[in-house]
Coordinates of C-alpha atoms in Angstrom, one line a residue:
M1 CA 120.1 -109.1 19.7
K2 CA 119.5 -108.2 23.2
Y3 CA 120.2 -104.3 22.6
V4 CA 116.2 -105.0 20.8
W5 CA 114.9 -107.0 22.9
T6 CA 115.5 -105.2 26.2
L7 CA 114.5 -102.0 24.2
A8 CA 110.6 -103.9 22.9
P9 CA 109.3 -104.0 26.6
I10 CA 109.2 -100.4 26.2
L11 CA 108.2 -99.3 22.4
A12 CA 105.2 -102.3 23.1
A13 CA 104.0 -99.7 26.5
L14 CA 104.7 -97.2 24.3
V15 CA 102.4 -97.8 21.8
G16 CA 100.1 -99.4 23.8
M17 CA 100.4 -96.0 25.5
A18 CA 99.1 -94.0 22.7
A19 CA 96.7 -96.4 21.3
P20 CA 93.8 -95.3 24.1
A21 CA 94.5 -91.3 24.1
Y22 CA 94.3 -91.7 20.2
A23 CA 90.9 -93.7 19.9
Q24 CA 89.5 -91.5 22.6
D25 CA 90.4 -88.8 20.3
V26 CA 88.7 -89.8 17.5
A27 CA 86.1 -91.3 19.0
T28 CA 84.8 -87.8 21.3
T29 CA 82.1 -85.3 19.1
L30 CA 80.2 -85.1 21.6
K31 CA 82.7 -84.3 24.7
K32 CA 85.0 -81.8 22.3
V33 CA 81.1 -80.2 22.3
E34 CA 80.6 -80.2 25.8
E35 CA 84.3 -79.0 26.6
T36 CA 84.9 -76.3 23.7
G37 CA 80.4 -75.1 24.0
T38 CA 80.2 -75.4 19.9
F39 CA 79.7 -77.7 17.0
T40 CA 80.9 -76.8 13.7
I41 CA 78.5 -77.4 10.4
A42 CA 79.8 -77.6 7.1
T43 CA 78.1 -75.3 4.7
R44 CA 78.4 -75.0 1.2
A45 CA 77.2 -71.3 -1.1
A46 CA 76.1 -73.2 -3.9
S47 CA 75.2 -76.5 -3.2
I48 CA 71.1 -76.1 -4.9
P49 CA 68.8 -77.5 -3.6
F50 CA 70.2 -79.5 -0.8
N51 CA 73.9 -76.6 1.2
Y52 CA 73.9 -73.5 -0.2
L53 CA 73.1 -69.5 0.4
D54 CA 69.1 -68.6 -0.6
D55 CA 68.4 -64.6 -1.7
D56 CA 68.2 -63.1 1.7
N57 CA 72.0 -64.1 2.4
K58 CA 70.6 -67.1 4.5
Q59 CA 71.7 -71.1 4.4
A60 CA 69.5 -73.5 3.4
G61 CA 69.0 -76.6 1.8
F62 CA 67.6 -79.6 2.2
A63 CA 70.8 -81.8 3.0
W64 CA 71.4 -78.3 5.6
E65 CA 67.9 -78.4 8.0
I66 CA 68.8 -82.3 8.3
A67 CA 71.3 -81.1 8.9
Q68 CA 70.4 -78.6 11.7
R69 CA 68.0 -81.2 13.5
V70 CA 71.9 -83.3 14.7
A71 CA 72.5 -80.1 16.2
D72 CA 69.4 -79.9 18.0
K73 CA 69.3 -83.6 19.1
V74 CA 73.7 -82.7 19.8
K75 CA 72.4 -79.3 22.0
A76 CA 69.7 -81.7 24.0
T77 CA 71.7 -85.0 24.1
V78 CA 74.9 -83.2 25.6
S79 CA 75.5 -82.0 29.3
R80 CA 75.7 -78.4 29.3
K81 CA 73.2 -75.7 27.5
D82 CA 75.0 -72.8 26.2
V83 CA 75.9 -74.8 23.8
Q84 CA 76.6 -72.0 20.1
I85 CA 76.6 -73.0 16.7
R86 CA 79.1 -72.6 14.4
T87 CA 79.5 -72.8 10.3
M88 CA 82.4 -73.2 8.0
E89 CA 82.0 -72.9 4.1
V90 CA 83.8 -75.8 2.4
T91 CA 84.7 -76.7 -0.5
P92 CA 85.0 -80.1 -2.8
Q93 CA 88.3 -79.2 -1.9
T94 CA 88.1 -78.8 1.5
R95 CA 85.3 -80.5 3.2
I96 CA 86.8 -84.3 4.0
P97 CA 90.1 -82.6 5.2
L98 CA 88.4 -80.1 7.2
V99 CA 86.0 -83.0 8.9
A100 CA 89.2 -85.7 8.6
N101 CA 91.2 -83.7 10.8
Q102 CA 88.3 -82.3 13.2
T103 CA 87.8 -78.8 12.5
I104 CA 84.5 -80.1 10.9
D105 CA 82.1 -82.0 13.0
L106 CA 79.3 -81.6 10.2
E107 CA 78.9 -81.9 6.7
C108 CA 75.5 -82.2 4.8
S109 CA 75.4 -81.5 1.7
S110 CA 75.8 -83.1 -1.9
T111 CA 78.7 -85.6 -0.8
T112 CA 78.9 -89.1 -1.9
H113 CA 79.5 -92.3 0.1
S114 CA 82.0 -93.8 -1.0
L115 CA 84.7 -96.5 -0.4
E116 CA 88.0 -94.5 -1.0
R117 CA 86.8 -91.8 0.9
E118 CA 85.4 -94.6 4.3
N119 CA 89.5 -94.6 4.7
Q120 CA 89.4 -90.5 6.3
V121 CA 85.9 -89.7 7.2
N122 CA 82.5 -92.4 8.3
F123 CA 79.3 -91.7 6.9
S124 CA 76.0 -91.5 8.2
T125 CA 73.0 -92.9 6.9
S126 CA 72.7 -92.2 3.2
F127 CA 69.6 -89.0 2.9
F128 CA 69.9 -89.0 -0.8
V129 CA 70.7 -91.2 -4.1
V130 CA 72.1 -89.4 -7.9
G131 CA 73.0 -91.0 -10.2
T132 CA 75.8 -89.1 -13.3
R133 CA 75.0 -86.9 -15.5
M134 CA 75.6 -84.5 -18.2
L135 CA 74.3 -80.8 -18.9
V136 CA 74.9 -79.9 -22.6
P137 CA 72.9 -77.3 -24.9
A138 CA 69.8 -77.4 -26.7
S139 CA 71.5 -77.3 -29.6
S140 CA 74.4 -79.9 -28.4
R141 CA 74.8 -83.1 -30.5
I142 CA 75.4 -85.0 -27.7
R143 CA 73.6 -87.2 -26.6
N144 CA 75.1 -90.0 -25.3
W145 CA 79.0 -90.7 -23.0
D146 CA 80.4 -91.5 -26.4
D147 CA 79.2 -88.4 -28.1
I148 CA 81.4 -86.6 -26.0
A149 CA 84.5 -88.4 -28.0
G150 CA 87.9 -85.6 -28.7
K151 CA 85.2 -82.8 -26.8
N152 CA 86.0 -80.1 -23.9
V153 CA 83.7 -81.9 -21.1
V154 CA 84.5 -80.0 -17.4
V155 CA 83.6 -81.2 -14.3
S156 CA 83.8 -80.1 -10.5
A157 CA 87.5 -80.8 -9.5
G158 CA 87.4 -83.1 -6.0
T159 CA 84.3 -84.9 -6.7
T160 CA 83.7 -88.7 -7.1
A161 CA 82.2 -87.2 -10.2
E162 CA 85.8 -86.3 -11.2
R163 CA 87.6 -89.3 -10.7
L164 CA 84.7 -91.1 -12.8
L165 CA 84.7 -89.2 -15.6
R166 CA 89.2 -89.4 -15.7
R167 CA 88.9 -93.4 -15.4
L168 CA 86.3 -93.8 -17.8
N169 CA 88.5 -90.9 -20.7
E170 CA 91.2 -93.3 -19.8
N171 CA 89.2 -97.1 -20.7
K172 CA 87.2 -96.1 -23.4
K173 CA 90.3 -93.8 -25.0
W174 CA 87.4 -90.9 -25.2
N175 CA 89.9 -89.1 -25.8
V176 CA 88.4 -86.4 -23.7
N177 CA 89.7 -82.3 -22.6
I178 CA 88.7 -82.8 -19.0
V179 CA 88.4 -78.8 -17.9
L180 CA 87.9 -78.8 -14.5
G181 CA 84.9 -75.4 -12.2
K182 CA 85.6 -75.1 -8.0
D183 CA 82.4 -75.5 -7.4
I184 CA 79.3 -76.4 -8.8
D185 CA 78.3 -72.1 -10.6
N186 CA 81.3 -72.2 -11.6
T187 CA 81.5 -75.2 -13.3
F188 CA 77.9 -74.5 -15.2
M189 CA 79.6 -71.1 -16.5
T190 CA 82.3 -73.2 -17.6
V191 CA 79.9 -75.2 -20.0
Q192 CA 77.5 -71.7 -20.3
T193 CA 80.3 -70.1 -21.6
G194 CA 80.9 -72.7 -24.2
R195 CA 85.0 -73.6 -23.5
A196 CA 83.1 -77.0 -22.7
A197 CA 81.0 -78.8 -24.6
A198 CA 78.8 -80.9 -21.3
A199 CA 79.5 -80.6 -17.7
L200 CA 79.2 -83.8 -15.6
M201 CA 77.6 -84.2 -12.4
D202 CA 75.4 -85.2 -10.2
D203 CA 71.8 -85.7 -12.1
M204 CA 69.4 -84.0 -9.5
V205 CA 72.0 -81.5 -9.5
L206 CA 72.2 -80.4 -13.1
H207 CA 68.2 -80.9 -12.7
S208 CA 68.7 -77.5 -10.7
L209 CA 71.1 -76.0 -12.9
V210 CA 68.1 -76.3 -15.9
A211 CA 65.8 -75.1 -13.8
R212 CA 67.3 -71.2 -12.6
S213 CA 68.4 -70.8 -15.7
R214 CA 68.1 -67.6 -17.1
D215 CA 65.3 -69.8 -19.8
P216 CA 65.7 -73.7 -18.8
K217 CA 64.7 -74.7 -22.9
E218 CA 67.9 -73.9 -23.3
W219 CA 69.3 -77.0 -22.2
N220 CA 69.1 -80.2 -21.7
V221 CA 70.0 -83.3 -19.8
V222 CA 71.8 -86.3 -21.6
G223 CA 73.3 -89.9 -21.1
D224 CA 72.4 -93.1 -19.6
V225 CA 73.5 -93.1 -15.5
L226 CA 76.4 -94.0 -15.8
Q227 CA 76.3 -94.7 -12.4
P228 CA 73.8 -94.6 -8.9
E229 CA 75.6 -92.6 -6.2
A230 CA 74.2 -92.3 -2.2
Y231 CA 75.0 -88.5 -0.8
A232 CA 75.2 -89.1 3.0
C233 CA 76.8 -86.7 6.5
M234 CA 80.7 -86.4 6.7
L235 CA 82.0 -87.4 9.9
R236 CA 85.0 -87.8 11.8
K237 CA 86.4 -91.3 11.5
G238 CA 86.3 -94.0 14.1
D239 CA 83.2 -92.2 16.2
T240 CA 80.8 -94.7 16.7
E241 CA 78.6 -92.7 19.0
F242 CA 78.2 -90.0 16.8
K243 CA 77.6 -91.6 14.1
S244 CA 74.8 -93.7 16.2
L245 CA 73.2 -90.2 16.5
V246 CA 73.3 -88.8 13.4
D247 CA 72.0 -92.3 11.8
G248 CA 69.1 -92.0 14.2
V249 CA 68.2 -88.6 13.5
I250 CA 67.6 -88.6 9.7
T251 CA 66.4 -92.6 10.2
G252 CA 63.5 -90.5 12.7
M253 CA 63.1 -88.0 10.2
M254 CA 62.3 -90.9 7.5
K255 CA 59.7 -92.6 9.8
S256 CA 58.5 -89.4 10.9
G257 CA 57.3 -88.4 7.2
E258 CA 59.5 -85.1 7.5
I259 CA 62.6 -86.0 4.7
T260 CA 59.5 -86.7 2.9
N261 CA 58.2 -83.1 3.2
L262 CA 61.5 -81.9 3.1
Y263 CA 61.6 -83.2 -0.2
N264 CA 58.4 -81.5 -1.7
K265 CA 59.2 -78.4 0.0
Y266 CA 63.0 -78.5 -1.8
F267 CA 62.3 -80.8 -4.8
L268 CA 58.6 -79.8 -5.9
S269 CA 58.2 -75.8 -4.8
P270 CA 59.7 -72.7 -5.2
I271 CA 62.7 -72.1 -3.5
K272 CA 64.8 -68.3 -2.9
V273 CA 67.0 -68.1 -5.4
R274 CA 67.8 -65.4 -8.2
G275 CA 63.8 -64.3 -7.8
G276 CA 63.0 -68.7 -7.2
F277 CA 62.5 -71.0 -9.3
N278 CA 60.9 -74.7 -8.5
I279 CA 63.2 -78.2 -10.0
N280 CA 59.9 -79.7 -10.4
A281 CA 61.5 -83.1 -9.5
A282 CA 60.0 -86.1 -8.8
M283 CA 60.7 -88.3 -6.0
S284 CA 62.4 -91.7 -7.8
P285 CA 61.4 -94.8 -7.0
V286 CA 65.1 -95.2 -5.7
I287 CA 65.2 -93.0 -2.9
R288 CA 61.2 -93.9 -2.0
D289 CA 62.5 -96.6 -1.4
L290 CA 65.9 -95.7 0.9
I291 CA 62.9 -94.2 2.7
A292 CA 61.3 -97.3 3.6
N293 CA 64.6 -99.3 4.2
P294 CA 67.3 -96.8 5.6
N295 CA 71.1 -97.8 5.2
D296 CA 74.5 -95.9 5.2
R297 CA 75.0 -98.6 2.2
V298 CA 77.6 -97.7 -0.3
L299 CA 76.5 -98.2 -3.3

């Protein structure tokens, strides 16, 4: 007992010394940029129209442009003037770990803010709201969720849609065979080739897939919205200083009308993908409300 008591103050001192070092490590994005001269942003290959490669092999997208505004603010905030912006491509499976381990400083795409993910990363003010629905061939008899019972349904691996489908499949006893796609394009290809009867994704992503398909009339987006979800930028957990900077950029874009202009550019005008297509999706009331009342709440 005496031996344990003697060690207690030493252990407490070690813990006390380690805690500030950890806190400093997770809350120093701007300090890291100042020390390394680099700011790393995540890219996606096919998260259309949020973060993707266009026909000129250039990164583009609604969320990508938000990330660029944040990068500009970072460069204007830190003391050094030679900051380089680096990019790193991520997938639905790798994006959270790469932000959590501080390989990537910022990720803005079609990433849902969830309570579960808050255990690993922080989220900015939300910049978009979507709902989970299904994409089916126009000839399909699937119209709502109970119609998928006993069928193959594809969903992108590592997404909130995958977790939602698994939970409902178990609770509703649908006996669905869940097929996992590696990304958005692969998920669409799976239902295109008949290996799945339906594809489960966020509704705006589904509308973009339909718009850029060979014949949009061949596809329907169906099913009641299962759950609304908010898209937000991801950053490392505990970095309150950087979160404040990112939130300020997004809120400022909302107040100035820049977010609305970006919406018009990516959802109501042709974009340079596969020769050009127009999603042609009017802004929903819930997105208008988000722009008028910015927040970082989980839906």
